CSV table of C-alpha atoms in Angstrom, one decimal:
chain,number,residue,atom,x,y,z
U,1,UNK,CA,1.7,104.0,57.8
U,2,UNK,CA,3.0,107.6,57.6
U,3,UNK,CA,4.7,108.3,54.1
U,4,UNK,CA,6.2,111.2,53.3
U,5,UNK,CA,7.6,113.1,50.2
U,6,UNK,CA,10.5,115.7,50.6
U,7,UNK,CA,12.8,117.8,48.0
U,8,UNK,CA,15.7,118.2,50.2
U,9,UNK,CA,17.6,120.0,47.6
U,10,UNK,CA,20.9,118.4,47.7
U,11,UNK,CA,21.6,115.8,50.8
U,12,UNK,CA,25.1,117.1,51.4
U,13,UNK,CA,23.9,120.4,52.5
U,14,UNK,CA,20.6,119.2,54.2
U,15,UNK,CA,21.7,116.5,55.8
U,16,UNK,CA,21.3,117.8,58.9
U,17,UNK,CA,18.0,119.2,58.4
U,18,UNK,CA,16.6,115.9,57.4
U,19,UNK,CA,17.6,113.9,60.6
U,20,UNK,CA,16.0,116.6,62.4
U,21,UNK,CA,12.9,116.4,60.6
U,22,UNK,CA,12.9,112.7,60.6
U,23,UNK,CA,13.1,113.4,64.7
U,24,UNK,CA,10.3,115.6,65.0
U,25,UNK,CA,8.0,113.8,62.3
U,26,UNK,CA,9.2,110.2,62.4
U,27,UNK,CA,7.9,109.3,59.0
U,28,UNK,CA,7.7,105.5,58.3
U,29,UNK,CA,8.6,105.5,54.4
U,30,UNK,CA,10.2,109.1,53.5
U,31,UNK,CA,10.4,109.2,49.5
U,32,UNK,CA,13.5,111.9,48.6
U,33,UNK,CA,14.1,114.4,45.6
U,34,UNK,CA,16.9,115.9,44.4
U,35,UNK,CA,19.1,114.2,46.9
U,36,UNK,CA,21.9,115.3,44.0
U,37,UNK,CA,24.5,112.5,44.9
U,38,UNK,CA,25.5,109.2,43.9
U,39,UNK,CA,24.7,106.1,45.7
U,40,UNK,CA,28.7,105.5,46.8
U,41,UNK,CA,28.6,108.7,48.1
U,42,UNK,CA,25.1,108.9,49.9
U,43,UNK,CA,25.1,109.2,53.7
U,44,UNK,CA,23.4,105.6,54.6
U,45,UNK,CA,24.8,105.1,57.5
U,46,UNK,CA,23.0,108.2,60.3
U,47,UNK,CA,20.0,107.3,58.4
U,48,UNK,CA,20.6,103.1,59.3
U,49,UNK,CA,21.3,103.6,62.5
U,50,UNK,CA,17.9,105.6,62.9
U,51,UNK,CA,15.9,102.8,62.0
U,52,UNK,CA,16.1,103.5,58.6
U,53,UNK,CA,16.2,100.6,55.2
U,54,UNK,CA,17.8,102.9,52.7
U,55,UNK,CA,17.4,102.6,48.5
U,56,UNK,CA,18.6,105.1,46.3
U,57,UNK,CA,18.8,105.9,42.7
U,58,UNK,CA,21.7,108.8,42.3
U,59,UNK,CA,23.1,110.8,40.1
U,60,UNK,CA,26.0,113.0,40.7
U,61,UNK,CA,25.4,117.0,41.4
U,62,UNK,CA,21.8,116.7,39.8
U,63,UNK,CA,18.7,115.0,40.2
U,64,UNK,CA,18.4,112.0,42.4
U,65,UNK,CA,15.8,109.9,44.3
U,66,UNK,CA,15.8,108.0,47.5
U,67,UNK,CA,13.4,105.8,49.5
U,68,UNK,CA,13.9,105.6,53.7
U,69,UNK,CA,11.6,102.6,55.1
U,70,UNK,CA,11.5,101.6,58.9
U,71,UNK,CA,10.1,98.7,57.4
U,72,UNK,CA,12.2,96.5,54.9
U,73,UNK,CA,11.8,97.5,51.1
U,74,UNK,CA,11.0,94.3,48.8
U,75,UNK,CA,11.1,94.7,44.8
U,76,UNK,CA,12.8,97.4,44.6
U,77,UNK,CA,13.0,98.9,40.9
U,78,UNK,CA,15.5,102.4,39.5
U,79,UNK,CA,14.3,104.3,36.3
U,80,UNK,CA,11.0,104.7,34.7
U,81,UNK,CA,9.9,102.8,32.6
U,82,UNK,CA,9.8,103.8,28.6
U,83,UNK,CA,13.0,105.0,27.7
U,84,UNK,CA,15.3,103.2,28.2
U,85,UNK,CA,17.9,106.1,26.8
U,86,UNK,CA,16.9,108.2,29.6
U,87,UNK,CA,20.1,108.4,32.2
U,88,UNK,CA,18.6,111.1,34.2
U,89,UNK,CA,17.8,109.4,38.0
U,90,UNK,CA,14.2,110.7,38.8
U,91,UNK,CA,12.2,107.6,39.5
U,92,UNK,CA,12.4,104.7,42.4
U,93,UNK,CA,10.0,102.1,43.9
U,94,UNK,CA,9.2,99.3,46.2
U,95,UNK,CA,7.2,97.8,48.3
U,96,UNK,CA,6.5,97.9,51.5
U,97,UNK,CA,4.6,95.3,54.2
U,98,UNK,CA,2.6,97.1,56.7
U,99,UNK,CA,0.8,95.9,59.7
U,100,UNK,CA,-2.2,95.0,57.3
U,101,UNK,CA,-1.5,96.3,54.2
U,102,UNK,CA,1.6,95.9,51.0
U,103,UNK,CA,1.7,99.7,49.7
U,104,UNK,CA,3.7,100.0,46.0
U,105,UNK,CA,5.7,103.3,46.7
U,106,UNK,CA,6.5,105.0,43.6
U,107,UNK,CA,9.1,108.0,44.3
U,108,UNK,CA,9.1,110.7,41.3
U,109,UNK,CA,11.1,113.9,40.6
U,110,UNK,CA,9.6,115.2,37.5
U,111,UNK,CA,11.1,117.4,35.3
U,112,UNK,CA,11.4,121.0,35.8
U,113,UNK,CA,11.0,121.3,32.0
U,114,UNK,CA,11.9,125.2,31.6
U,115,UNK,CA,12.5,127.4,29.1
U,116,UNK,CA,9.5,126.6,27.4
U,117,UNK,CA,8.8,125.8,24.8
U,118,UNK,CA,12.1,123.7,24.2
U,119,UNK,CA,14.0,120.5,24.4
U,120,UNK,CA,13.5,120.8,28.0
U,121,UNK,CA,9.9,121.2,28.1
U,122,UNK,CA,9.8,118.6,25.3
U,123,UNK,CA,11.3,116.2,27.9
U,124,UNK,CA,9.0,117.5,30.6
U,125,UNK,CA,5.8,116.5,28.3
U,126,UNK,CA,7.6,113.0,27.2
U,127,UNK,CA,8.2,112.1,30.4
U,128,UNK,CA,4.6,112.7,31.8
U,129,UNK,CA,3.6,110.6,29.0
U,130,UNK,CA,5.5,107.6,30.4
U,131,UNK,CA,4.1,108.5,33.9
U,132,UNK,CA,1.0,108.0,32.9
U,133,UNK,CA,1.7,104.7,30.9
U,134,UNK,CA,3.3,103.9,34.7
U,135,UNK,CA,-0.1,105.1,36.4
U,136,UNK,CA,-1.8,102.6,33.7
U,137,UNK,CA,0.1,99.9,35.0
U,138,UNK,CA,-0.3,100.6,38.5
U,139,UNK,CA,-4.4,101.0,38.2
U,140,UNK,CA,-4.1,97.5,36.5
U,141,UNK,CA,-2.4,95.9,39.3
U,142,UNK,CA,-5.5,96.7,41.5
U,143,UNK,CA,-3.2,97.3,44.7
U,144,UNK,CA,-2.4,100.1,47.1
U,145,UNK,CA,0.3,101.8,45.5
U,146,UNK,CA,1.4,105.9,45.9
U,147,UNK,CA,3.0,108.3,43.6
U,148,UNK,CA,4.6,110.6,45.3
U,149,UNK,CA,7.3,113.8,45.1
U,150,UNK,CA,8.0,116.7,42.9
U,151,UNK,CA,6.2,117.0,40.1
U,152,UNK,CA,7.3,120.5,39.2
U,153,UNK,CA,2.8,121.5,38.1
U,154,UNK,CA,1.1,123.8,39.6
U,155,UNK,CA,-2.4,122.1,39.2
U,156,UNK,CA,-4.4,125.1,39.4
U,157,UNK,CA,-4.5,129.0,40.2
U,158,UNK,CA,-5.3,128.1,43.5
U,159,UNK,CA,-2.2,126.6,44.1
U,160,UNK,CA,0.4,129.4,44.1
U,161,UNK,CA,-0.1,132.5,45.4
U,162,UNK,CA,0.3,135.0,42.8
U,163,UNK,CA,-1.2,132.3,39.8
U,164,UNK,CA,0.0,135.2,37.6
U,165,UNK,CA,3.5,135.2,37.7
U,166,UNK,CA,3.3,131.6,36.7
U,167,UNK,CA,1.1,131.8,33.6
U,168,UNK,CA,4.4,131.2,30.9
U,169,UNK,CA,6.0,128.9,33.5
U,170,UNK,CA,6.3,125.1,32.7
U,171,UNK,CA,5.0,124.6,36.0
U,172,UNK,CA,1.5,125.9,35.3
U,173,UNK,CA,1.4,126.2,31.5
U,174,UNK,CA,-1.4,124.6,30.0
U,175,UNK,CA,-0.1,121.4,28.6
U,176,UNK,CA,1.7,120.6,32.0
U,177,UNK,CA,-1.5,120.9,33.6
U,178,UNK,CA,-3.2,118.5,31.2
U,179,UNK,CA,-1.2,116.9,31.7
U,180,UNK,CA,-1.4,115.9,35.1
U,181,UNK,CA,-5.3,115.9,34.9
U,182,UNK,CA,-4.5,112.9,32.3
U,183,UNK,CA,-2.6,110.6,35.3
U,184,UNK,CA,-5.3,112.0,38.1
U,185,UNK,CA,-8.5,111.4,35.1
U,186,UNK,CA,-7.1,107.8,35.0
U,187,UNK,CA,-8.6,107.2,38.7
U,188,UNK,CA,-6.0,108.7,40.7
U,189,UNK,CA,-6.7,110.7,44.0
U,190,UNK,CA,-4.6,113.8,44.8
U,191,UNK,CA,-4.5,112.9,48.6
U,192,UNK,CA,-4.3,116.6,50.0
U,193,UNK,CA,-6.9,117.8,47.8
U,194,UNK,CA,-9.2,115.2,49.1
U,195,UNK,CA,-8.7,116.3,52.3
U,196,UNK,CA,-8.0,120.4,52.2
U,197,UNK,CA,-9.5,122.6,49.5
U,198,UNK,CA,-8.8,125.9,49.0
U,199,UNK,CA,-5.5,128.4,48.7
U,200,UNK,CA,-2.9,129.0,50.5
U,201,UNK,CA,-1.4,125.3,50.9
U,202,UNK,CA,2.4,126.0,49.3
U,203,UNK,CA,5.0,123.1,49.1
U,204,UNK,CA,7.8,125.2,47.6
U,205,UNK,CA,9.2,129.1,48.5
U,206,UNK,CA,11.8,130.3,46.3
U,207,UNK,CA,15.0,131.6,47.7
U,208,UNK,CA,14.9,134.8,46.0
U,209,UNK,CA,13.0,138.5,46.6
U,210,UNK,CA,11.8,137.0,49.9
U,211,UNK,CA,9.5,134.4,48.5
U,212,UNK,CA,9.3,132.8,52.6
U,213,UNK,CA,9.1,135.9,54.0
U,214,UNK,CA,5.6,137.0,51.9
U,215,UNK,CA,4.6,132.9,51.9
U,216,UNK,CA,5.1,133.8,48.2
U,217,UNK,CA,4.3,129.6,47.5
U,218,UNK,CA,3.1,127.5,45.2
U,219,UNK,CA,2.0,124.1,45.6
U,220,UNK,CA,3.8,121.1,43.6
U,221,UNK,CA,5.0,118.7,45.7
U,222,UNK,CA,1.7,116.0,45.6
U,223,UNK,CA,0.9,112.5,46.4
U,224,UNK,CA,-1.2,110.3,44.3
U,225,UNK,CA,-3.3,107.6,45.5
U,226,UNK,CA,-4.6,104.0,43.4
U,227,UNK,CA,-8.1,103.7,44.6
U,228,UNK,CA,-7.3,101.1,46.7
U,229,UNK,CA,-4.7,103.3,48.5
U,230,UNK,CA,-7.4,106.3,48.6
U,231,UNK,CA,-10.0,103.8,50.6
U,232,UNK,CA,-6.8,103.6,53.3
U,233,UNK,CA,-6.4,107.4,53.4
U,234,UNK,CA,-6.5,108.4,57.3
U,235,UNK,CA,-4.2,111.7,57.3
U,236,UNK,CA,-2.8,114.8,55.4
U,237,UNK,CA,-0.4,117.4,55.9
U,238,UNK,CA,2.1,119.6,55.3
U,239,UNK,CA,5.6,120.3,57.5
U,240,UNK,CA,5.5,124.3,56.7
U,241,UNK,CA,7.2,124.7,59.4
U,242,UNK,CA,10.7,123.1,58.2
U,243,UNK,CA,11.2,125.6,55.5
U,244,UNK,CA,11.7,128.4,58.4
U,245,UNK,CA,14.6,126.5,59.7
U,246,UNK,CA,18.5,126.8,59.3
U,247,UNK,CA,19.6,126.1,55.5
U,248,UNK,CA,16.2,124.6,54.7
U,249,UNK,CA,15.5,122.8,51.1
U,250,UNK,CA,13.1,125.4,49.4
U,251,UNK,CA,10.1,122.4,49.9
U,252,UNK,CA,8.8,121.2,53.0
U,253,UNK,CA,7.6,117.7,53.6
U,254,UNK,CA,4.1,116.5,52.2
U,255,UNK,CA,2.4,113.5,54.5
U,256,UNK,CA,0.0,110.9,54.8
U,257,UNK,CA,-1.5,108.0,56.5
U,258,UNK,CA,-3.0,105.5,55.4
U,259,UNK,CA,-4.7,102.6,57.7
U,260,UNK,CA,-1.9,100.1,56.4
């Protein structure tokens, strides 16, 4: 089962982009971010007639998650759990049957969480609280389940290119980090990591002063693995390629397989 995670950065404007990577890459489950429309208004129908099962959790001009399946999603839930004030649309999941295996897909766009300090980062922090009370639930469940998408956290220096333009970002600051060390302490894998250490594996290139151009990246788009998902891992990568192409989202895919 190939299952990929993609910020396309607004489906309106990529939508074109996407079929073409769903051509070339032919992911079975794609988990989407920032697809930044509602659900009346997202285009279901290309993505149907490609072999696609569609489930979306919009919200319009901002924000925004979708799941595309080849196989049919079961149990589909909207919203993370443990605020039940929060209206913003960043979290979808379901399940999906493979050949051998059910996977628990859990698509996430966390928040950006900048200026910091500040309500926003405030909600950033809060937010990767509730993850992590998520991940709990997950781990206890003892089933292969993924959490992937944006997380907006740079893990570690090695993970952006020039680590020190990033030092007051919310990305990389060091509660964010913590963070996400809490979720990935609980038992979690970071699936590229397992497979590819070192720098200069980006998921994100800023539009501005050329960031593409100098592979000026940083790495934050991740998936994270229950241990029973991990024990499936067969595959990683990452679709660089898709950022050089015409209006391209500023992230490029994140893969895996697992032997589901």
């Amino acid at each position: 089962m190939k299952i990929a995670t993609f910020n396309i950065n607004g489906i309106k404007a990529r939508q074109a982009a996407l079929l073409d990577w769903l051509e070339a890459a032919a992911p079975d489950v794609a988990l989407l971010q920032e697809i930044k429309s509602v659900d009346e208004s997202f285009p279901t129908a290309p993505l149907e007639a490609r072999g696609y099962h569609v489930a979306t959790h919009g919200q319009k001009g901002f924000n925004g998650v979708a799941i595309l399946s080849r196989r049919p999603l079961e149990d589909v839930s909207r919203g993370l759990p443990g605020d039940a004030t929060d209206k913003q649309a960043r979290w979808i999941e379901a399940t999906v049957a493979g050949e051998s295996r059910r996977v628990r897909l859990c698509g996430l766009y966390l928040p950006n969480g900048n200026p910091a300090p500040g309500p926003k980062y405030d909600y950033k922090l809060a937010w990767m609280a509730r993850l992590k009370a998520r991940a709990e639930a997950l781990l206890a469940d003892e089933v292969p389940a993924v959490m992937a998408g944006d997380y907006n956290v740079i893990p570690q220096d090695e993970d952006a290119a020039r680590p020190e333009a990033w030092r007051a970002d919310a990305l990389a600051l060091p509660d964010s980090r913590r963070a996400f060390r809490a979720v990935l302490n609980l038992g979690f894998t970071d699936a590229f990591r397992a497979r590819v250490p070192g720098p200069g594996h980006y998921t994100f290139w800023d539009y501005q002063a050329g960031a593409w151009d100098r592979d000026d990246g940083i790495r934050i788009d991740h998936a994270l693995l229950t241990p029973q998902a991990a024990d499936l891992l067969t595959g990683v990568g990452i679709d660089r390629d898709v950022r050089g192409g015409e209006k391209p989202s500023d992230h490029v895919p994140l893969w895996i397989e697992l032997d589901a």
